[in-house]
């Protein structure tokens, strides 16, 4: 098959960003309108947290089970699966039929998150020149924070006029439209010329036996870091707006704005961390830095509550967006450095499963803590402790890399 010479442009980058960001839209929209959803459905804080737990549990299961499946599927089929499943999930959430149906919609949205990292990493490896890949990885991984921004601002604003069910319907229409655009753009973007995989195959003829254990360690170390960080990320994301409304007397829209600001900063952070990695900065060093900043963010949330300080809340939001929300790009870029394109689906699935496993634990644990006598105080102490664990792991990875160097 003759390879065309057209270079990938903004359209493909926008599709990659959308593919990563569309599936979490329901989760972020519900988080931003959490106070309204809880009152409307008559549920507890822990029941609300169960929505995210089901979502991310299905995502973790899907990433673990469907990694090899995604390796065998064409890009367009996986893209349609992502956007189509998300549209159905948002459509179900638009039906005012109670909590159980919303749980089902959340689970379906979780399964839609089983494929984006693998297929978008493969598209990068097979259709984007190597000089652009790491930078593009930072941009496309920021799709999650773009989704956080859209959901955190759009859902509360739409909910003021058409309710949160109507906001979900608008999201379903958006996902369906984006599906058509994405397929057209991918079909119009050529694969790289044949020499690229040949070069990779030649490189693989170097000491494979010696490299294999190191590669396996990288995959599982990144998965473990993703799990620990994921617990803190979603414990914070799911309850951030509710914390602002309940503890610091924000309005519903202002509460959603806290998550939106974290999302905006997260977009910039992911792009920035991706650019740093493209300049050669090692993944372990960046992970240690991000974990340290996230720990400071967790402590700032705790102090904001204790002192009833809006200024400390915004500081915590900024630290959260710049650090914990930026981890994903470092994990995916780290994979791109060591994993061949033919195995990116399964390798990305393992690392993503680790992340989503953490995402699953975080909201449920935080919901139980917030609903207990300890309230948000217990929650923020736990979040800070979780980030301390990721800091210890980051330090270990840095020391290991230094000793091996």
PDB file of N, CA and C in Angstrom, residues 105-184:
ATOM      1  N   UNK A 105     -25.749   4.139  33.443  1.00  0.00           N
ATOM      2  CA  UNK A 105     -25.127   5.088  32.519  1.00  0.00           C
ATOM      3  C   UNK A 105     -23.674   5.340  32.896  1.00  0.00           C
ATOM      4  N   UNK A 106     -23.410   5.446  34.185  1.00  0.00           N
ATOM      5  CA  UNK A 106     -22.034   5.670  34.649  1.00  0.00           C
ATOM      6  C   UNK A 106     -21.138   4.488  34.305  1.00  0.00           C
ATOM      7  N   UNK A 107     -21.671   3.272  34.458  1.00  0.00           N
ATOM      8  CA  UNK A 107     -20.899   2.090  34.103  1.00  0.00           C
ATOM      9  C   UNK A 107     -20.584   2.045  32.620  1.00  0.00           C
ATOM     10  N   UNK A 108     -21.554   2.396  31.786  1.00  0.00           N
ATOM     11  CA  UNK A 108     -21.345   2.422  30.341  1.00  0.00           C
ATOM     12  C   UNK A 108     -20.312   3.479  29.957  1.00  0.00           C
ATOM     13  N   UNK A 109     -20.372   4.632  30.604  1.00  0.00           N
ATOM     14  CA  UNK A 109     -19.362   5.671  30.366  1.00  0.00           C
ATOM     15  C   UNK A 109     -17.977   5.178  30.776  1.00  0.00           C
ATOM     16  N   UNK A 110     -17.929   4.324  31.801  1.00  0.00           N
ATOM     17  CA  UNK A 110     -16.656   3.746  32.205  1.00  0.00           C
ATOM     18  C   UNK A 110     -16.080   2.824  31.144  1.00  0.00           C
ATOM     19  N   UNK A 111     -16.922   1.972  30.573  1.00  0.00           N
ATOM     20  CA  UNK A 111     -16.446   1.079  29.517  1.00  0.00           C
ATOM     21  C   UNK A 111     -15.943   1.869  28.308  1.00  0.00           C
ATOM     22  N   UNK A 112     -16.539   3.026  28.058  1.00  0.00           N
ATOM     23  CA  UNK A 112     -16.070   3.867  26.956  1.00  0.00           C
ATOM     24  C   UNK A 112     -14.651   4.368  27.193  1.00  0.00           C
ATOM     25  N   UNK A 113     -14.215   4.369  28.460  1.00  0.00           N
ATOM     26  CA  UNK A 113     -12.860   4.816  28.784  1.00  0.00           C
ATOM     27  C   UNK A 113     -11.836   3.680  28.731  1.00  0.00           C
ATOM     28  N   UNK A 114     -12.254   2.524  28.200  1.00  0.00           N
ATOM     29  CA  UNK A 114     -11.351   1.382  28.100  1.00  0.00           C
ATOM     30  C   UNK A 114     -10.384   1.490  26.937  1.00  0.00           C
ATOM     31  N   UNK A 115     -10.698   2.324  25.938  1.00  0.00           N
ATOM     32  CA  UNK A 115      -9.965   2.293  24.680  1.00  0.00           C
ATOM     33  C   UNK A 115      -9.187   3.559  24.303  1.00  0.00           C
ATOM     34  N   UNK A 116      -9.523   4.743  24.832  1.00  0.00           N
ATOM     35  CA  UNK A 116      -8.885   5.961  24.307  1.00  0.00           C
ATOM     36  C   UNK A 116      -7.366   5.988  24.393  1.00  0.00           C
ATOM     37  N   UNK A 117      -6.776   5.620  25.523  1.00  0.00           N
ATOM     38  CA  UNK A 117      -5.319   5.711  25.638  1.00  0.00           C
ATOM     39  C   UNK A 117      -4.617   4.790  24.650  1.00  0.00           C
ATOM     40  N   UNK A 118      -5.091   3.553  24.539  1.00  0.00           N
ATOM     41  CA  UNK A 118      -4.450   2.607  23.639  1.00  0.00           C
ATOM     42  C   UNK A 118      -4.530   3.020  22.184  1.00  0.00           C
ATOM     43  N   UNK A 119      -5.736   3.379  21.719  1.00  0.00           N
ATOM     44  CA  UNK A 119      -5.886   3.692  20.298  1.00  0.00           C
ATOM     45  C   UNK A 119      -5.230   5.020  19.945  1.00  0.00           C
ATOM     46  N   UNK A 120      -5.295   5.999  20.835  1.00  0.00           N
ATOM     47  CA  UNK A 120      -4.662   7.283  20.514  1.00  0.00           C
ATOM     48  C   UNK A 120      -3.132   7.168  20.553  1.00  0.00           C
ATOM     49  N   UNK A 121      -2.593   6.354  21.475  1.00  0.00           N
ATOM     50  CA  UNK A 121      -1.146   6.109  21.472  1.00  0.00           C
ATOM     51  C   UNK A 121      -0.719   5.417  20.183  1.00  0.00           C
ATOM     52  N   UNK A 122      -1.525   4.470  19.717  1.00  0.00           N
ATOM     53  CA  UNK A 122      -1.185   3.760  18.479  1.00  0.00           C
ATOM     54  C   UNK A 122      -1.259   4.685  17.266  1.00  0.00           C
ATOM     55  N   UNK A 123      -2.266   5.551  17.237  1.00  0.00           N
ATOM     56  CA  UNK A 123      -2.370   6.512  16.140  1.00  0.00           C
ATOM     57  C   UNK A 123      -1.141   7.420  16.128  1.00  0.00           C
ATOM     58  N   UNK A 124      -0.705   7.843  17.299  1.00  0.00           N
ATOM     59  CA  UNK A 124       0.506   8.660  17.376  1.00  0.00           C
ATOM     60  C   UNK A 124       1.716   7.907  16.822  1.00  0.00           C
ATOM     61  N   UNK A 125       1.857   6.639  17.220  1.00  0.00           N
ATOM     62  CA  UNK A 125       3.027   5.866  16.813  1.00  0.00           C
ATOM     63  C   UNK A 125       3.024   5.553  15.323  1.00  0.00           C
ATOM     64  N   UNK A 126       1.839   5.405  14.730  1.00  0.00           N
ATOM     65  CA  UNK A 126       1.754   4.953  13.347  1.00  0.00           C
ATOM     66  C   UNK A 126       1.475   6.060  12.342  1.00  0.00           C
ATOM     67  N   UNK A 127       1.009   7.228  12.806  1.00  0.00           N
ATOM     68  CA  UNK A 127       0.615   8.275  11.863  1.00  0.00           C
ATOM     69  C   UNK A 127       1.290   9.621  12.106  1.00  0.00           C
ATOM     70  N   UNK A 128       2.001   9.752  13.219  1.00  0.00           N
ATOM     71  CA  UNK A 128       2.598  11.045  13.579  1.00  0.00           C
ATOM     72  C   UNK A 128       4.123  10.893  13.641  1.00  0.00           C
ATOM     73  N   UNK A 129       4.882  11.768  12.977  1.00  0.00           N
ATOM     74  CA  UNK A 129       6.348  11.693  13.010  1.00  0.00           C
ATOM     75  C   UNK A 129       6.878  11.721  14.437  1.00  0.00           C
ATOM     76  N   UNK A 130       7.977  11.032  14.672  1.00  0.00           N
ATOM     77  CA  UNK A 130       8.514  10.872  16.021  1.00  0.00           C
ATOM     78  C   UNK A 130       8.830  12.199  16.695  1.00  0.00           C
ATOM     79  N   UNK A 131       9.224  13.213  15.913  1.00  0.00           N
ATOM     80  CA  UNK A 131       9.580  14.510  16.497  1.00  0.00           C
ATOM     81  C   UNK A 131       8.387  15.185  17.164  1.00  0.00           C
ATOM     82  N   UNK A 132       7.161  14.816  16.748  1.00  0.00           N
ATOM     83  CA  UNK A 132       5.958  15.450  17.295  1.00  0.00           C
ATOM     84  C   UNK A 132       5.290  14.632  18.388  1.00  0.00           C
ATOM     85  N   UNK A 133       5.644  13.378  18.532  1.00  0.00           N
ATOM     86  CA  UNK A 133       4.815  12.456  19.317  1.00  0.00           C
ATOM     87  C   UNK A 133       4.674  12.840  20.780  1.00  0.00           C
ATOM     88  N   UNK A 134       5.793  13.105  21.454  1.00  0.00           N
ATOM     89  CA  UNK A 134       5.706  13.367  22.891  1.00  0.00           C
ATOM     90  C   UNK A 134       4.937  14.648  23.159  1.00  0.00           C
ATOM     91  N   UNK A 135       5.191  15.689  22.355  1.00  0.00           N
ATOM     92  CA  UNK A 135       4.448  16.942  22.521  1.00  0.00           C
ATOM     93  C   UNK A 135       2.966  16.720  22.290  1.00  0.00           C
ATOM     94  N   UNK A 136       2.636  15.962  21.230  1.00  0.00           N
ATOM     95  CA  UNK A 136       1.235  15.665  20.958  1.00  0.00           C
ATOM     96  C   UNK A 136       0.617  14.815  22.061  1.00  0.00           C
ATOM     97  N   UNK A 137       1.422  13.955  22.687  1.00  0.00           N
ATOM     98  CA  UNK A 137       0.909  13.158  23.801  1.00  0.00           C
ATOM     99  C   UNK A 137       0.426  14.058  24.925  1.00  0.00           C
ATOM    100  N   UNK A 138       1.211  15.095  25.247  1.00  0.00           N
ATOM    101  CA  UNK A 138       0.790  16.040  26.285  1.00  0.00           C
ATOM    102  C   UNK A 138      -0.498  16.742  25.931  1.00  0.00           C
ATOM    103  N   UNK A 139      -0.647  17.103  24.651  1.00  0.00           N
ATOM    104  CA  UNK A 139      -1.856  17.815  24.233  1.00  0.00           C
ATOM    105  C   UNK A 139      -3.063  16.895  24.245  1.00  0.00           C
ATOM    106  N   UNK A 140      -2.908  15.691  23.684  1.00  0.00           N
ATOM    107  CA  UNK A 140      -4.084  14.811  23.607  1.00  0.00           C
ATOM    108  C   UNK A 140      -4.499  14.302  24.989  1.00  0.00           C
ATOM    109  N   UNK A 141      -3.536  14.087  25.903  1.00  0.00           N
ATOM    110  CA  UNK A 141      -3.906  13.672  27.257  1.00  0.00           C
ATOM    111  C   UNK A 141      -4.615  14.792  28.024  1.00  0.00           C
ATOM    112  N   UNK A 142      -4.437  16.038  27.580  1.00  0.00           N
ATOM    113  CA  UNK A 142      -5.151  17.143  28.219  1.00  0.00           C
ATOM    114  C   UNK A 142      -6.628  17.117  27.873  1.00  0.00           C
ATOM    115  N   UNK A 143      -7.029  16.201  26.977  1.00  0.00           N
ATOM    116  CA  UNK A 143      -8.447  16.065  26.665  1.00  0.00           C
ATOM    117  C   UNK A 143      -9.292  15.779  27.886  1.00  0.00           C
ATOM    118  N   UNK A 144      -8.731  15.055  28.847  1.00  0.00           N
ATOM    119  CA  UNK A 144      -9.473  14.769  30.083  1.00  0.00           C
ATOM    120  C   UNK A 144      -9.785  16.075  30.814  1.00  0.00           C
ATOM    121  N   UNK A 145      -8.811  16.979  30.866  1.00  0.00           N
ATOM    122  CA  UNK A 145      -9.040  18.245  31.560  1.00  0.00           C
ATOM    123  C   UNK A 145      -9.900  19.204  30.734  1.00  0.00           C
ATOM    124  N   UNK A 146      -9.843  19.101  29.405  1.00  0.00           N
ATOM    125  CA  UNK A 146     -10.795  19.854  28.582  1.00  0.00           C
ATOM    126  C   UNK A 146     -12.209  19.382  28.889  1.00  0.00           C
ATOM    127  N   UNK A 147     -12.368  18.072  29.037  1.00  0.00           N
ATOM    128  CA  UNK A 147     -13.664  17.509  29.411  1.00  0.00           C
ATOM    129  C   UNK A 147     -14.091  18.016  30.789  1.00  0.00           C
ATOM    130  N   UNK A 148     -13.129  18.089  31.714  1.00  0.00           N
ATOM    131  CA  UNK A 148     -13.433  18.614  33.046  1.00  0.00           C
ATOM    132  C   UNK A 148     -13.897  20.061  32.963  1.00  0.00           C
ATOM    133  N   UNK A 149     -13.241  20.843  32.108  1.00  0.00           N
ATOM    134  CA  UNK A 149     -13.627  22.237  31.937  1.00  0.00           C
ATOM    135  C   UNK A 149     -15.026  22.351  31.336  1.00  0.00           C
ATOM    136  N   UNK A 150     -15.273  21.610  30.250  1.00  0.00           N
ATOM    137  CA  UNK A 150     -16.579  21.671  29.586  1.00  0.00           C
ATOM    138  C   UNK A 150     -17.687  21.187  30.514  1.00  0.00           C
ATOM    139  N   UNK A 151     -17.442  20.059  31.195  1.00  0.00           N
ATOM    140  CA  UNK A 151     -18.460  19.529  32.091  1.00  0.00           C
ATOM    141  C   UNK A 151     -18.696  20.403  33.305  1.00  0.00           C
ATOM    142  N   UNK A 152     -17.631  20.971  33.858  1.00  0.00           N
ATOM    143  CA  UNK A 152     -17.748  21.757  35.087  1.00  0.00           C
ATOM    144  C   UNK A 152     -18.403  23.111  34.861  1.00  0.00           C
ATOM    145  N   UNK A 153     -18.245  23.666  33.658  1.00  0.00           N
ATOM    146  CA  UNK A 153     -18.893  24.939  33.331  1.00  0.00           C
ATOM    147  C   UNK A 153     -20.228  24.705  32.627  1.00  0.00           C
ATOM    148  N   UNK A 154     -20.199  23.799  31.623  1.00  0.00           N
ATOM    149  CA  UNK A 154     -21.391  23.595  30.800  1.00  0.00           C
ATOM    150  C   UNK A 154     -22.558  22.982  31.544  1.00  0.00           C
ATOM    151  N   UNK A 155     -22.305  21.939  32.328  1.00  0.00           N
ATOM    152  CA  UNK A 155     -23.413  21.267  33.017  1.00  0.00           C
ATOM    153  C   UNK A 155     -24.146  22.186  34.001  1.00  0.00           C
ATOM    154  N   UNK A 156     -23.447  22.913  34.902  1.00  0.00           N
ATOM    155  CA  UNK A 156     -24.185  23.805  35.804  1.00  0.00           C
ATOM    156  C   UNK A 156     -24.961  24.898  35.064  1.00  0.00           C
ATOM    157  N   UNK A 157     -24.359  25.460  33.997  1.00  0.00           N
ATOM    158  CA  UNK A 157     -25.070  26.498  33.248  1.00  0.00           C
ATOM    159  C   UNK A 157     -26.306  25.944  32.561  1.00  0.00           C
ATOM    160  N   UNK A 158     -26.163  24.800  31.894  1.00  0.00           N
ATOM    161  CA  UNK A 158     -27.316  24.182  31.248  1.00  0.00           C
ATOM    162  C   UNK A 158     -28.345  23.709  32.270  1.00  0.00           C
ATOM    163  N   UNK A 159     -27.857  23.208  33.409  1.00  0.00           N
ATOM    164  CA  UNK A 159     -28.771  22.718  34.440  1.00  0.00           C
ATOM    165  C   UNK A 159     -29.671  23.821  34.981  1.00  0.00           C
ATOM    166  N   UNK A 160     -29.185  25.059  34.934  1.00  0.00           N
ATOM    167  CA  UNK A 160     -29.996  26.186  35.403  1.00  0.00           C
ATOM    168  C   UNK A 160     -31.224  26.395  34.521  1.00  0.00           C
ATOM    169  N   UNK A 161     -31.170  25.918  33.271  1.00  0.00           N
ATOM    170  CA  UNK A 161     -32.276  26.129  32.334  1.00  0.00           C
ATOM    171  C   UNK A 161     -33.023  24.843  31.995  1.00  0.00           C
ATOM    172  N   UNK A 162     -32.306  23.745  31.794  1.00  0.00           N
ATOM    173  CA  UNK A 162     -32.947  22.506  31.339  1.00  0.00           C
ATOM    174  C   UNK A 162     -32.669  21.335  32.268  1.00  0.00           C
ATOM    175  N   UNK A 163     -32.099  21.609  33.438  1.00  0.00           N
ATOM    176  CA  UNK A 163     -31.823  20.555  34.402  1.00  0.00           C
ATOM    177  C   UNK A 163     -30.593  19.736  34.015  1.00  0.00           C
ATOM    178  N   UNK A 164     -30.100  18.932  34.962  1.00  0.00           N
ATOM    179  CA  UNK A 164     -28.903  18.146  34.683  1.00  0.00           C
ATOM    180  C   UNK A 164     -29.193  17.022  33.699  1.00  0.00           C
ATOM    181  N   UNK A 165     -30.458  16.560  33.631  1.00  0.00           N
ATOM    182  CA  UNK A 165     -30.809  15.567  32.616  1.00  0.00           C
ATOM    183  C   UNK A 165     -30.714  16.164  31.221  1.00  0.00           C
ATOM    184  N   UNK A 166     -31.179  17.404  31.063  1.00  0.00           N
ATOM    185  CA  UNK A 166     -31.085  18.078  29.773  1.00  0.00           C
ATOM    186  C   UNK A 166     -29.643  18.328  29.377  1.00  0.00           C
ATOM    187  N   UNK A 167     -28.804  18.647  30.367  1.00  0.00           N
ATOM    188  CA  UNK A 167     -27.384  18.849  30.082  1.00  0.00           C
ATOM    189  C   UNK A 167     -26.756  17.551  29.574  1.00  0.00           C
ATOM    190  N   UNK A 168     -27.172  16.420  30.122  1.00  0.00           N
ATOM    191  CA  UNK A 168     -26.673  15.129  29.663  1.00  0.00           C
ATOM    192  C   UNK A 168     -27.087  14.867  28.217  1.00  0.00           C
ATOM    193  N   UNK A 169     -28.306  15.239  27.860  1.00  0.00           N
ATOM    194  CA  UNK A 169     -28.771  15.064  26.481  1.00  0.00           C
ATOM    195  C   UNK A 169     -27.929  15.894  25.515  1.00  0.00           C
ATOM    196  N   UNK A 170     -27.608  17.113  25.907  1.00  0.00           N
ATOM    197  CA  UNK A 170     -26.744  17.952  25.069  1.00  0.00           C
ATOM    198  C   UNK A 170     -25.381  17.292  24.878  1.00  0.00           C
ATOM    199  N   UNK A 171     -24.862  16.661  25.924  1.00  0.00           N
ATOM    200  CA  UNK A 171     -23.597  15.953  25.819  1.00  0.00           C
ATOM    201  C   UNK A 171     -23.681  14.771  24.866  1.00  0.00           C
ATOM    202  N   UNK A 172     -24.819  14.068  24.860  1.00  0.00           N
ATOM    203  CA  UNK A 172     -24.998  12.933  23.954  1.00  0.00           C
ATOM    204  C   UNK A 172     -24.961  13.381  22.498  1.00  0.00           C
ATOM    205  N   UNK A 173     -25.611  14.505  22.209  1.00  0.00           N
ATOM    206  CA  UNK A 173     -25.601  15.041  20.844  1.00  0.00           C
ATOM    207  C   UNK A 173     -24.178  15.420  20.435  1.00  0.00           C
ATOM    208  N   UNK A 174     -23.444  16.047  21.349  1.00  0.00           N
ATOM    209  CA  UNK A 174     -22.054  16.430  21.074  1.00  0.00           C
ATOM    210  C   UNK A 174     -21.211  15.205  20.747  1.00  0.00           C
ATOM    211  N   UNK A 175     -21.352  14.121  21.520  1.00  0.00           N
ATOM    212  CA  UNK A 175     -20.567  12.911  21.285  1.00  0.00           C
ATOM    213  C   UNK A 175     -20.880  12.303  19.922  1.00  0.00           C
ATOM    214  N   UNK A 176     -22.151  12.309  19.522  1.00  0.00           N
ATOM    215  CA  UNK A 176     -22.535  11.738  18.232  1.00  0.00           C
ATOM    216  C   UNK A 176     -21.943  12.532  17.070  1.00  0.00           C
ATOM    217  N   UNK A 177     -21.972  13.850  17.179  1.00  0.00           N
ATOM    218  CA  UNK A 177     -21.412  14.692  16.121  1.00  0.00           C
ATOM    219  C   UNK A 177     -19.906  14.497  16.014  1.00  0.00           C
ATOM    220  N   UNK A 178     -19.240  14.449  17.151  1.00  0.00           N
ATOM    221  CA  UNK A 178     -17.788  14.269  17.159  1.00  0.00           C
ATOM    222  C   UNK A 178     -17.382  12.914  16.582  1.00  0.00           C
ATOM    223  N   UNK A 179     -18.232  11.885  16.752  1.00  0.00           N
ATOM    224  CA  UNK A 179     -17.920  10.566  16.207  1.00  0.00           C
ATOM    225  C   UNK A 179     -17.788  10.618  14.692  1.00  0.00           C
ATOM    226  N   UNK A 180     -18.713  11.288  14.030  1.00  0.00           N
ATOM    227  CA  UNK A 180     -18.689  11.394  12.568  1.00  0.00           C
ATOM    228  C   UNK A 180     -17.444  12.136  12.108  1.00  0.00           C
ATOM    229  N   UNK A 181     -17.140  13.248  12.778  1.00  0.00           N
ATOM    230  CA  UNK A 181     -15.962  14.046  12.404  1.00  0.00           C
ATOM    231  C   UNK A 181     -14.681  13.251  12.608  1.00  0.00           C
ATOM    232  N   UNK A 182     -14.585  12.535  13.737  1.00  0.00           N
ATOM    233  CA  UNK A 182     -13.363  11.798  14.068  1.00  0.00           C
ATOM    234  C   UNK A 182     -13.050  10.729  13.029  1.00  0.00           C
ATOM    235  N   UNK A 183     -14.059   9.969  12.628  1.00  0.00           N
ATOM    236  CA  UNK A 183     -13.839   8.905  11.639  1.00  0.00           C
ATOM    237  C   UNK A 183     -13.356   9.484  10.319  1.00  0.00           C
ATOM    238  N   UNK A 184     -13.943  10.577   9.901  1.00  0.00           N
ATOM    239  CA  UNK A 184     -13.530  11.200   8.632  1.00  0.00           C
ATOM    240  C   UNK A 184     -12.078  11.676   8.696  1.00  0.00           C
TER     241      UNK A 184
END
